[in-house]
mmCIF file of C-alpha atoms in Angstrom:
data_model
loop_
_atom_site.group_PDB
_atom_site.id
_atom_site.type_symbol
_atom_site.label_atom_id
_atom_site.label_comp_id
_atom_site.label_asym_id
_atom_site.label_seq_id
_atom_site.Cartn_x
_atom_site.Cartn_y
_atom_site.Cartn_z
ATOM 1 C CA UNK A 29 66.026 117.446 161.188
ATOM 2 C CA UNK A 30 69.206 115.891 160.096
ATOM 3 C CA UNK A 31 71.766 117.903 157.985
ATOM 4 C CA UNK A 32 74.689 116.325 156.130
ATOM 5 C CA UNK A 33 77.419 118.932 156.000
ATOM 6 C CA UNK A 34 79.894 118.584 153.099
ATOM 7 C CA UNK A 35 83.186 120.532 153.261
ATOM 8 C CA UNK A 36 86.409 120.457 151.173
ATOM 9 C CA UNK A 37 88.632 119.147 153.810
ATOM 10 C CA UNK A 38 89.306 118.777 157.535
ATOM 11 C CA UNK A 39 92.128 121.231 158.107
ATOM 12 C CA UNK A 40 90.980 123.538 160.936
ATOM 13 C CA UNK A 41 90.506 126.949 159.257
ATOM 14 C CA UNK A 42 87.794 129.552 159.643
ATOM 15 C CA UNK A 43 85.052 127.744 157.741
ATOM 16 C CA UNK A 44 85.836 124.538 159.587
ATOM 17 C CA UNK A 45 85.709 126.226 162.982
ATOM 18 C CA UNK A 46 82.229 127.403 162.167
ATOM 19 C CA UNK A 47 81.141 123.720 161.959
ATOM 20 C CA UNK A 48 82.237 123.256 165.458
ATOM 21 C CA UNK A 49 79.893 126.019 166.514
ATOM 22 C CA UNK A 50 77.145 124.489 164.486
ATOM 23 C CA UNK A 51 77.620 121.139 166.102
ATOM 24 C CA UNK A 52 77.199 122.665 169.485
ATOM 25 C CA UNK A 53 74.256 124.995 168.536
ATOM 26 C CA UNK A 54 72.491 122.882 166.034
ATOM 27 C CA UNK A 55 70.499 120.746 168.456
ATOM 28 C CA UNK A 56 69.163 123.875 170.196
ATOM 29 C CA UNK A 57 67.767 125.061 166.863
ATOM 30 C CA UNK A 58 66.263 121.693 166.039
ATOM 31 C CA UNK A 59 68.773 120.071 163.747
ATOM 32 C CA UNK A 60 71.773 117.679 164.076
ATOM 33 C CA UNK A 61 74.792 117.490 161.942
ATOM 34 C CA UNK A 62 76.854 114.846 160.227
ATOM 35 C CA UNK A 63 79.952 115.780 158.208
ATOM 36 C CA UNK A 64 81.772 114.444 155.147
ATOM 37 C CA UNK A 65 84.981 115.834 153.690
ATOM 38 C CA UNK A 66 85.753 115.799 149.968
ATOM 39 C CA UNK A 67 89.461 115.250 150.475
ATOM 40 C CA UNK A 68 91.038 112.698 152.807
ATOM 41 C CA UNK A 69 91.494 113.880 156.438
ATOM 42 C CA UNK A 70 94.920 115.475 157.002
ATOM 43 C CA UNK A 71 95.211 114.093 160.612
ATOM 44 C CA UNK A 72 91.891 113.413 162.176
ATOM 45 C CA UNK A 73 88.203 112.802 161.385
ATOM 46 C CA UNK A 74 86.517 115.017 163.888
ATOM 47 C CA UNK A 75 86.689 118.830 164.314
ATOM 48 C CA UNK A 76 88.826 120.154 167.136
ATOM 49 C CA UNK A 77 87.057 122.360 169.543
ATOM 50 C CA UNK A 78 83.768 120.561 169.447
ATOM 51 C CA UNK A 79 82.461 119.439 172.955
ATOM 52 C CA UNK A 80 82.456 115.703 173.381
ATOM 53 C CA UNK A 81 78.660 115.565 173.595
ATOM 54 C CA UNK A 82 78.439 117.459 170.240
ATOM 55 C CA UNK A 83 81.106 115.616 168.291
ATOM 56 C CA UNK A 84 80.476 115.552 164.500
ATOM 57 C CA UNK A 85 80.304 112.143 162.860
ATOM 58 C CA UNK A 86 82.785 112.513 159.962
ATOM 59 C CA UNK A 87 83.818 110.589 156.912
ATOM 60 C CA UNK A 88 85.742 111.306 153.748
ATOM 61 C CA UNK A 89 85.110 110.847 149.978
ATOM 62 C CA UNK A 90 88.868 110.725 149.334
ATOM 63 C CA UNK A 91 88.189 112.701 146.054
ATOM 64 C CA UNK A 92 90.808 113.290 143.441
ATOM 65 C CA UNK A 93 90.288 116.073 140.945
ATOM 66 C CA UNK A 94 87.726 118.865 141.017
ATOM 67 C CA UNK A 95 84.281 117.571 140.183
ATOM 68 C CA UNK A 96 85.504 113.957 140.490
ATOM 69 C CA UNK A 97 82.506 111.844 139.260
ATOM 70 C CA UNK A 98 83.498 108.973 141.554
ATOM 71 C CA UNK A 99 83.253 111.396 144.528
ATOM 72 C CA UNK A 100 79.743 112.344 143.289
ATOM 73 C CA UNK A 101 78.732 108.675 143.334
ATOM 74 C CA UNK A 102 80.309 108.191 146.837
ATOM 75 C CA UNK A 103 78.540 111.245 148.190
ATOM 76 C CA UNK A 104 75.241 110.113 146.802
ATOM 77 C CA UNK A 105 75.761 106.826 148.670
ATOM 78 C CA UNK A 106 76.699 108.668 151.846
ATOM 79 C CA UNK A 107 73.513 110.782 151.538
ATOM 80 C CA UNK A 108 71.410 107.691 151.189
ATOM 81 C CA UNK A 109 73.027 105.899 154.176
ATOM 82 C CA UNK A 110 72.816 109.061 156.343
ATOM 83 C CA UNK A 111 69.076 109.319 155.824
ATOM 84 C CA UNK A 112 69.608 113.144 156.102
ATOM 85 C CA UNK A 113 66.840 115.670 155.345
ATOM 86 C CA UNK A 114 69.033 118.365 153.847
ATOM 87 C CA UNK A 115 72.629 118.532 152.375
ATOM 88 C CA UNK A 116 74.646 121.750 153.086
ATOM 89 C CA UNK A 117 77.873 122.197 151.125
ATOM 90 C CA UNK A 118 80.575 124.654 152.298
ATOM 91 C CA UNK A 119 83.145 125.941 149.848
ATOM 92 C CA UNK A 120 83.154 125.670 146.043
ATOM 93 C CA UNK A 121 84.560 122.253 145.562
ATOM 94 C CA UNK A 122 82.190 120.608 147.967
ATOM 95 C CA UNK A 123 79.245 122.632 146.417
ATOM 96 C CA UNK A 124 80.109 121.317 142.919
ATOM 97 C CA UNK A 125 79.889 117.720 144.136
ATOM 98 C CA UNK A 126 77.006 118.137 146.490
ATOM 99 C CA UNK A 127 74.388 119.545 144.042
ATOM 100 C CA UNK A 128 74.959 116.666 141.705
ATOM 101 C CA UNK A 129 74.789 114.019 144.372
ATOM 102 C CA UNK A 130 71.756 115.680 146.002
ATOM 103 C CA UNK A 131 69.981 115.665 142.631
ATOM 104 C CA UNK A 132 70.749 111.979 142.169
ATOM 105 C CA UNK A 133 69.163 111.047 145.534
ATOM 106 C CA UNK A 134 66.530 113.758 145.543
ATOM 107 C CA UNK A 135 67.672 115.599 148.673
ATOM 108 C CA UNK A 136 67.372 119.401 148.941
ATOM 109 C CA UNK A 137 70.826 121.003 148.962
ATOM 110 C CA UNK A 138 72.082 124.407 150.029
ATOM 111 C CA UNK A 139 75.632 125.917 149.653
ATOM 112 C CA UNK A 140 77.767 128.441 151.310
ATOM 113 C CA UNK A 141 80.588 130.253 149.460
ATOM 114 C CA UNK A 142 83.090 131.472 152.079
ATOM 115 C CA UNK A 143 85.417 133.381 149.718
ATOM 116 C CA UNK A 144 84.964 136.276 147.194
ATOM 117 C CA UNK A 145 84.639 135.612 143.526
ATOM 118 C CA UNK A 146 87.957 135.186 141.508
ATOM 119 C CA UNK A 147 89.896 135.055 144.731
ATOM 120 C CA UNK A 148 92.507 132.760 142.961
ATOM 121 C CA UNK A 149 93.476 134.079 139.525
ATOM 122 C CA UNK A 150 93.825 131.948 136.444
ATOM 123 C CA UNK A 151 91.634 130.237 133.946
ATOM 124 C CA UNK A 152 91.501 126.911 135.709
ATOM 125 C CA UNK A 153 90.324 128.604 138.890
ATOM 126 C CA UNK A 154 87.837 130.629 137.078
ATOM 127 C CA UNK A 155 86.426 127.520 135.319
ATOM 128 C CA UNK A 156 86.148 125.756 138.717
ATOM 129 C CA UNK A 157 84.209 128.760 140.192
ATOM 130 C CA UNK A 158 81.923 128.974 137.174
ATOM 131 C CA UNK A 159 81.083 125.238 137.579
ATOM 132 C CA UNK A 160 80.435 125.732 141.431
ATOM 133 C CA UNK A 161 78.057 128.732 140.704
ATOM 134 C CA UNK A 162 76.329 126.747 137.918
ATOM 135 C CA UNK A 163 75.633 123.955 140.424
ATOM 136 C CA UNK A 164 74.729 126.221 143.354
ATOM 137 C CA UNK A 165 72.165 127.950 141.142
ATOM 138 C CA UNK A 166 70.330 124.602 140.918
ATOM 139 C CA UNK A 167 70.110 124.176 144.685
ATOM 140 C CA UNK A 168 67.688 125.666 147.208
ATOM 141 C CA UNK A 169 70.083 128.206 148.510
ATOM 142 C CA UNK A 170 73.460 129.939 147.939
ATOM 143 C CA UNK A 171 74.540 131.524 151.234
ATOM 144 C CA UNK A 172 77.103 134.366 151.332
ATOM 145 C CA UNK A 173 78.563 135.174 154.731
ATOM 146 C CA UNK A 174 79.338 138.794 153.936
ATOM 147 C CA UNK A 175 77.924 141.647 151.762
ATOM 148 C CA UNK A 176 81.366 141.947 150.108
ATOM 149 C CA UNK A 177 81.363 138.252 149.033
ATOM 150 C CA UNK A 178 77.801 138.690 147.778
ATOM 151 C CA UNK A 179 78.758 141.804 145.723
ATOM 152 C CA UNK A 180 81.838 140.113 144.215
ATOM 153 C CA UNK A 181 79.712 137.324 142.892
ATOM 154 C CA UNK A 182 76.911 139.549 141.702
ATOM 155 C CA UNK A 183 79.386 141.522 139.673
ATOM 156 C CA UNK A 184 80.133 138.358 137.657
ATOM 157 C CA UNK A 185 77.011 136.247 137.867
ATOM 158 C CA UNK A 186 73.219 136.703 137.554
ATOM 159 C CA UNK A 187 71.659 137.057 141.035
ATOM 160 C CA UNK A 188 68.964 134.533 141.856
ATOM 161 C CA UNK A 189 66.240 134.209 144.415
ATOM 162 C CA UNK A 190 68.210 131.418 146.023
ATOM 163 C CA UNK A 191 70.864 133.868 147.125
ATOM 164 C CA UNK A 192 70.915 134.775 150.778
ATOM 165 C CA UNK A 193 73.050 136.999 153.010
ATOM 166 C CA UNK A 194 73.768 135.427 156.421
ATOM 167 C CA UNK A 195 76.575 136.470 158.668
ATOM 168 C CA UNK A 196 78.332 133.592 160.444
ATOM 169 C CA UNK A 197 78.003 133.454 164.172
ATOM 170 C CA UNK A 198 80.110 132.484 167.116
ATOM 171 C CA UNK A 199 79.291 131.401 170.627
ATOM 172 C CA UNK A 200 79.693 134.741 172.450
ATOM 173 C CA UNK A 201 79.454 133.080 175.796
ATOM 174 C CA UNK A 202 82.904 131.512 175.151
ATOM 175 C CA UNK A 203 84.571 134.863 174.810
ATOM 176 C CA UNK A 204 85.165 137.141 177.812
ATOM 177 C CA UNK A 205 86.311 140.685 177.489
ATOM 178 C CA UNK A 206 88.241 140.523 180.743
ATOM 179 C CA UNK A 207 92.022 141.096 180.408
ATOM 180 C CA UNK A 208 94.086 137.789 180.520
ATOM 181 C CA UNK A 209 97.679 136.986 181.216
ATOM 182 C CA UNK A 210 99.876 136.165 178.259
ATOM 183 C CA UNK A 211 100.859 132.459 178.275
ATOM 184 C CA UNK A 212 104.163 132.275 180.008
ATOM 185 C CA UNK A 213 105.766 129.959 177.351
ATOM 186 C CA UNK A 214 105.595 132.870 174.711
ATOM 187 C CA UNK A 215 108.200 134.801 176.804
ATOM 188 C CA UNK A 216 106.445 138.248 176.363
ATOM 189 C CA UNK A 217 107.109 140.552 179.280
ATOM 190 C CA UNK A 218 104.123 141.776 181.321
ATOM 191 C CA UNK A 219 102.696 145.119 180.420
ATOM 192 C CA UNK A 220 104.174 145.581 176.932
ATOM 193 C CA UNK A 221 101.825 146.353 174.043
ATOM 194 C CA UNK A 222 101.149 143.389 171.851
ATOM 195 C CA UNK A 223 99.671 143.111 168.276
ATOM 196 C CA UNK A 224 98.327 139.517 167.906
ATOM 197 C CA UNK A 225 98.241 138.250 164.247
ATOM 198 C CA UNK A 226 96.283 134.962 164.135
ATOM 199 C CA UNK A 227 96.290 133.433 160.722
ATOM 200 C CA UNK A 228 97.603 130.663 158.433
ATOM 201 C CA UNK A 229 100.896 131.424 156.810
ATOM 202 C CA UNK A 230 99.606 132.185 153.313
ATOM 203 C CA UNK A 231 100.497 135.000 151.040
ATOM 204 C CA UNK A 232 97.014 136.441 151.046
ATOM 205 C CA UNK A 233 97.038 136.948 154.811
ATOM 206 C CA UNK A 234 99.595 139.727 154.652
ATOM 207 C CA UNK A 235 102.430 138.602 156.830
ATOM 208 C CA UNK A 236 104.997 140.262 154.536
ATOM 209 C CA UNK A 237 103.156 143.630 154.792
ATOM 210 C CA UNK A 238 102.924 143.239 158.632
ATOM 211 C CA UNK A 239 106.658 142.595 158.974
ATOM 212 C CA UNK A 240 107.565 145.396 156.684
ATOM 213 C CA UNK A 241 105.480 147.780 158.806
ATOM 214 C CA UNK A 242 106.984 146.637 162.071
ATOM 215 C CA UNK A 243 110.341 148.522 162.095
ATOM 216 C CA UNK A 244 108.379 151.799 161.821
ATOM 217 C CA UNK A 245 106.166 150.705 164.725
ATOM 218 C CA UNK A 246 109.325 150.025 166.890
ATOM 219 C CA UNK A 247 110.463 153.580 166.134
ATOM 220 C CA UNK A 248 107.356 154.921 167.949
ATOM 221 C CA UNK A 249 106.659 152.091 170.429
ATOM 222 C CA UNK A 250 109.998 150.343 171.064
ATOM 223 C CA UNK A 251 108.706 147.883 173.602
ATOM 224 C CA UNK A 252 105.916 146.588 171.351
ATOM 225 C CA UNK A 253 105.740 142.827 170.319
ATOM 226 C CA UNK A 254 104.301 141.318 167.133
ATOM 227 C CA UNK A 255 102.877 137.942 168.033
ATOM 228 C CA UNK A 256 102.349 135.569 165.062
ATOM 229 C CA UNK A 257 100.059 132.591 165.752
ATOM 230 C CA UNK A 258 99.658 129.950 163.084
ATOM 231 C CA UNK A 259 101.646 127.969 160.566
ATOM 232 C CA UNK A 260 101.603 127.358 156.835
ATOM 233 C CA UNK A 261 103.445 127.241 153.461
ATOM 234 C CA UNK A 262 104.900 130.795 153.861
ATOM 235 C CA UNK A 263 106.461 130.145 157.284
ATOM 236 C CA UNK A 264 110.066 129.834 155.919
ATOM 237 C CA UNK A 265 109.562 133.230 154.019
ATOM 238 C CA UNK A 266 108.320 134.776 157.275
ATOM 239 C CA UNK A 267 111.458 133.693 159.150
ATOM 240 C CA UNK A 268 113.595 135.019 156.250
ATOM 241 C CA UNK A 269 111.931 138.405 156.324
ATOM 242 C CA UNK A 270 112.267 138.674 160.062
ATOM 243 C CA UNK A 271 116.016 137.989 159.710
ATOM 244 C CA UNK A 272 116.379 140.406 156.861
ATOM 245 C CA UNK A 273 114.777 143.285 158.829
ATOM 246 C CA UNK A 274 116.502 142.419 162.103
ATOM 247 C CA UNK A 275 113.355 142.445 164.126
ATOM 248 C CA UNK A 276 113.620 138.997 165.701
ATOM 249 C CA UNK A 277 113.714 140.308 169.294
ATOM 250 C CA UNK A 278 110.296 141.883 168.884
ATOM 251 C CA UNK A 279 108.479 139.174 166.814
ATOM 252 C CA UNK A 280 107.262 136.123 168.512
ATOM 253 C CA UNK A 281 106.431 133.023 166.489
ATOM 254 C CA UNK A 282 103.789 131.116 168.581
ATOM 255 C CA UNK A 283 102.946 128.349 166.060
ATOM 256 C CA UNK A 284 99.568 126.604 166.235
ATOM 257 C CA UNK A 285 97.757 127.313 169.550
ATOM 258 C CA UNK A 286 94.636 126.100 171.253
ATOM 259 C CA UNK A 287 94.509 129.055 173.626
ATOM 260 C CA UNK A 288 93.853 131.868 170.996
ATOM 261 C CA UNK A 289 91.001 133.554 172.992
ATOM 262 C CA UNK A 290 93.383 133.936 176.036
ATOM 263 C CA UNK A 291 96.133 135.339 173.721
ATOM 264 C CA UNK A 292 93.706 137.824 172.224
ATOM 265 C CA UNK A 293 92.530 138.967 175.657
ATOM 266 C CA UNK A 294 96.147 139.376 176.725
ATOM 267 C CA UNK A 295 97.006 141.512 173.592
ATOM 268 C CA UNK A 296 96.457 145.168 172.935
ATOM 269 C CA UNK A 297 94.905 144.581 169.534
ATOM 270 C CA UNK A 298 94.440 141.975 166.807
ATOM 271 C CA UNK A 299 95.958 142.491 163.341
ATOM 272 C CA UNK A 300 94.840 141.069 160.045
ATOM 273 C CA UNK A 301 96.390 142.811 156.895
ATOM 274 C CA UNK A 302 94.934 140.267 154.504
ATOM 275 C CA UNK A 303 94.423 140.659 150.790
ATOM 276 C CA UNK A 304 91.039 138.838 150.432
ATOM 277 C CA UNK A 305 88.517 137.569 152.923
ATOM 278 C CA UNK A 306 84.784 136.980 153.467
ATOM 279 C CA UNK A 307 84.192 138.058 157.107
ATOM 280 C CA UNK A 308 87.112 136.475 158.883
ATOM 281 C CA UNK A 309 86.260 134.373 161.969
ATOM 282 C CA UNK A 310 89.349 135.590 163.680
ATOM 283 C CA UNK A 311 88.121 139.215 163.533
ATOM 284 C CA UNK A 312 84.721 138.239 164.846
ATOM 285 C CA UNK A 313 86.405 136.553 167.706
ATOM 286 C CA UNK A 314 88.652 139.522 168.345
ATOM 287 C CA UNK A 315 85.573 141.745 168.656
ATOM 288 C CA UNK A 316 83.991 139.183 170.949
ATOM 289 C CA UNK A 317 87.125 139.366 173.116
ATOM 290 C CA UNK A 318 86.838 143.113 173.304
ATOM 291 C CA UNK A 319 90.005 143.825 171.328
ATOM 292 C CA UNK A 320 90.669 146.576 168.974
ATOM 293 C CA UNK A 321 91.306 145.604 165.397
ATOM 294 C CA UNK A 322 93.756 146.806 162.681
ATOM 295 C CA UNK A 323 92.837 145.347 159.278
ATOM 296 C CA UNK A 324 93.012 146.077 155.526
ATOM 297 C CA UNK A 325 90.041 147.068 153.398
ATOM 298 C CA UNK A 326 90.095 143.569 151.927
ATOM 299 C CA UNK A 327 86.893 141.604 151.281
ATOM 300 C CA UNK A 328 84.626 141.619 154.223
ATOM 301 C CA UNK A 329 87.065 142.822 156.815
ATOM 302 C CA UNK A 330 85.094 146.056 157.045
ATOM 303 C CA UNK A 331 81.993 144.129 158.132
ATOM 304 C CA UNK A 332 83.658 142.853 161.267
ATOM 305 C CA UNK A 333 84.528 146.289 162.595
ATOM 306 C CA UNK A 334 83.520 149.970 162.348
ATOM 307 C CA UNK A 335 86.422 152.119 161.188
ATOM 308 C CA UNK A 336 87.592 154.628 163.787
ATOM 309 C CA UNK A 337 85.136 153.168 166.289
ATOM 310 C CA UNK A 338 86.076 149.484 166.899
ATOM 311 C CA UNK A 339 89.295 149.517 164.920
ATOM 312 C CA UNK A 340 91.297 151.029 162.057
ATOM 313 C CA UNK A 341 91.086 150.004 158.473
ATOM 314 C CA UNK A 342 94.083 150.469 156.124
ATOM 315 C CA UNK A 343 94.281 150.352 152.320
ATOM 316 C CA UNK A 344 95.839 147.335 150.558
ATOM 317 C CA UNK A 345 99.634 147.525 150.106
ATOM 318 C CA UNK A 346 99.785 150.696 152.358
ATOM 319 C CA UNK A 347 102.721 149.672 154.576
ATOM 320 C CA UNK A 348 103.123 153.279 155.995
ATOM 321 C CA UNK A 349 99.446 153.388 156.772
ATOM 322 C CA UNK A 350 99.702 150.020 158.476
ATOM 323 C CA UNK A 351 102.617 151.318 160.540
ATOM 324 C CA UNK A 352 100.702 154.408 161.514
ATOM 325 C CA UNK A 353 97.545 152.493 162.516
ATOM 326 C CA UNK A 354 99.513 149.979 164.663
ATOM 327 C CA UNK A 355 101.622 152.584 166.379
ATOM 328 C CA UNK A 356 98.593 154.715 167.119
ATOM 329 C CA UNK A 357 96.775 151.921 169.070
ATOM 330 C CA UNK A 358 99.874 150.226 170.578
ATOM 331 C CA UNK A 359 100.966 153.599 171.854
ATOM 332 C CA UNK A 360 97.541 154.450 173.171
ATOM 333 C CA UNK A 361 96.156 151.516 175.207
ATOM 334 C CA UNK A 362 93.113 153.513 176.475
ATOM 335 C CA UNK A 363 91.998 154.225 172.978
ATOM 336 C CA UNK A 364 92.510 150.599 171.960
ATOM 337 C CA UNK A 365 90.419 149.541 175.051
ATOM 338 C CA UNK A 366 87.635 151.892 174.069
ATOM 339 C CA UNK A 367 87.540 150.450 170.558
ATOM 340 C CA UNK A 368 87.553 146.967 172.017
ATOM 341 C CA UNK A 369 84.366 147.735 173.927
ATOM 342 C CA UNK A 370 82.715 149.020 170.753
ATOM 343 C CA UNK A 371 83.800 145.826 168.996
ATOM 344 C CA UNK A 372 82.092 143.625 171.540
ATOM 345 C CA UNK A 373 78.884 145.514 171.087
ATOM 346 C CA UNK A 374 79.042 144.965 167.334
ATOM 347 C CA UNK A 375 79.776 141.274 167.757
ATOM 348 C CA UNK A 376 76.638 141.040 169.971
ATOM 349 C CA UNK A 377 74.569 142.850 167.396
ATOM 350 C CA UNK A 378 75.791 141.037 164.208
ATOM 351 C CA UNK A 379 77.562 137.753 164.967
ATOM 352 C CA UNK A 380 75.541 135.967 167.657
ATOM 353 C CA UNK A 381 75.546 132.187 167.007
ATOM 354 C CA UNK A 382 71.995 131.766 168.400
ATOM 355 C CA UNK A 383 70.556 134.083 165.725
ATOM 356 C CA UNK A 384 72.705 132.571 163.116
ATOM 357 C CA UNK A 385 71.634 128.909 163.641
ATOM 358 C CA UNK A 386 67.955 129.922 163.938
ATOM 359 C CA UNK A 387 68.191 131.562 160.435
ATOM 360 C CA UNK A 388 69.987 128.490 159.080
ATOM 361 C CA UNK A 389 67.273 126.303 160.471
ATOM 362 C CA UNK A 390 64.698 128.485 158.692
ATOM 363 C CA UNK A 391 66.641 128.051 155.471
ATOM 364 C CA UNK A 392 66.775 124.212 155.896
ATOM 365 C CA UNK A 393 62.981 124.123 156.586
ATOM 366 C CA UNK A 394 62.402 126.342 153.579
ATOM 367 C CA UNK A 395 64.510 124.015 151.468
ATOM 368 C CA UNK A 396 62.432 121.042 152.507
ATOM 369 C CA UNK A 397 59.310 122.969 151.415
ATOM 370 C CA UNK A 398 60.880 124.038 148.123
ATOM 371 C CA UNK A 399 61.318 127.702 149.085
ATOM 372 C CA UNK A 400 64.505 129.371 148.050
ATOM 373 C CA UNK A 401 66.857 130.653 150.752
ATOM 374 C CA UNK A 402 66.576 134.270 149.678
ATOM 375 C CA UNK A 403 62.783 134.196 149.997
ATOM 376 C CA UNK A 404 62.989 132.457 153.385
ATOM 377 C CA UNK A 405 65.215 135.089 154.916
ATOM 378 C CA UNK A 406 63.340 137.955 153.224
ATOM 379 C CA UNK A 407 60.117 136.678 154.980
ATOM 380 C CA UNK A 408 61.765 136.217 158.389
#
């Protein structure tokens, strides 16, 4: 079976990294992938992190505005040329275009929404979301990667038999729980407790809250380091806040890295104080690495850990609570290690890529037979 995967863009975020896993695991489940992006590629046309033998064939629609009719026409032509059996759109913009194009060329289409409803406020964003949901309702499946995301859409829209809950998976064999050495170029002394924060520098990820909590952490664990991995539009503000708080000696700006699993394994815990999420890939990977997690009760964060067992959950905007949670685990490495072991067990139970792709394949086969995704998984 051939699946044409449509995604908003090629920037390497959580949803895009999942496609790399699909590219590697798809053939084992009986399908191959080809990818097309709605926007023009930022810097490349293949996904980083995909083994050479599993590289995705990728192209771009070079679309303009949301729901661009020219993009619909271009995608319909791509579908025809690809001779795919099923179209799978990821994210709302791609879903809006894909259901129309799939209808034009009579190909079954399924969609995945990776973010909760009304994540971005405003009438324009709401109208775009409404259009995406309208289109997804006319496909063979709307997949939600977390219970929280499902619930957020169910509160605003009428649930349909096409809806399906399917946790994303990762290749657990790529993640060891053995302790690793911190990369030398980061300049972090051996043996100091480290909180690794791996995320794009966007407001919703919570960098401001993490930095505001850090002086209180240093009062209790003076040798601790906060390691920020990533880049983004808020990077200048992050630097300004570090300077304002005078914590530059204990905060390490690592930039974009290709050795994130090693960094996680060398850290005491992984931090994600975000304001909205589905189930973040970074937390699944942290659990797979056997790392304790500190995260906010935002979106599906709670589905990637068990509070007080594999990590600690903190309320939104609770900077003192974030300080307390970080200090508690950074100051007690044994407790953090015990939580990490529990996290690995949860990852094996809930987020195994082999199980994920098998269920996706069942959805694709059901779509070809005209069976809604929700009914397919319910019968599995």
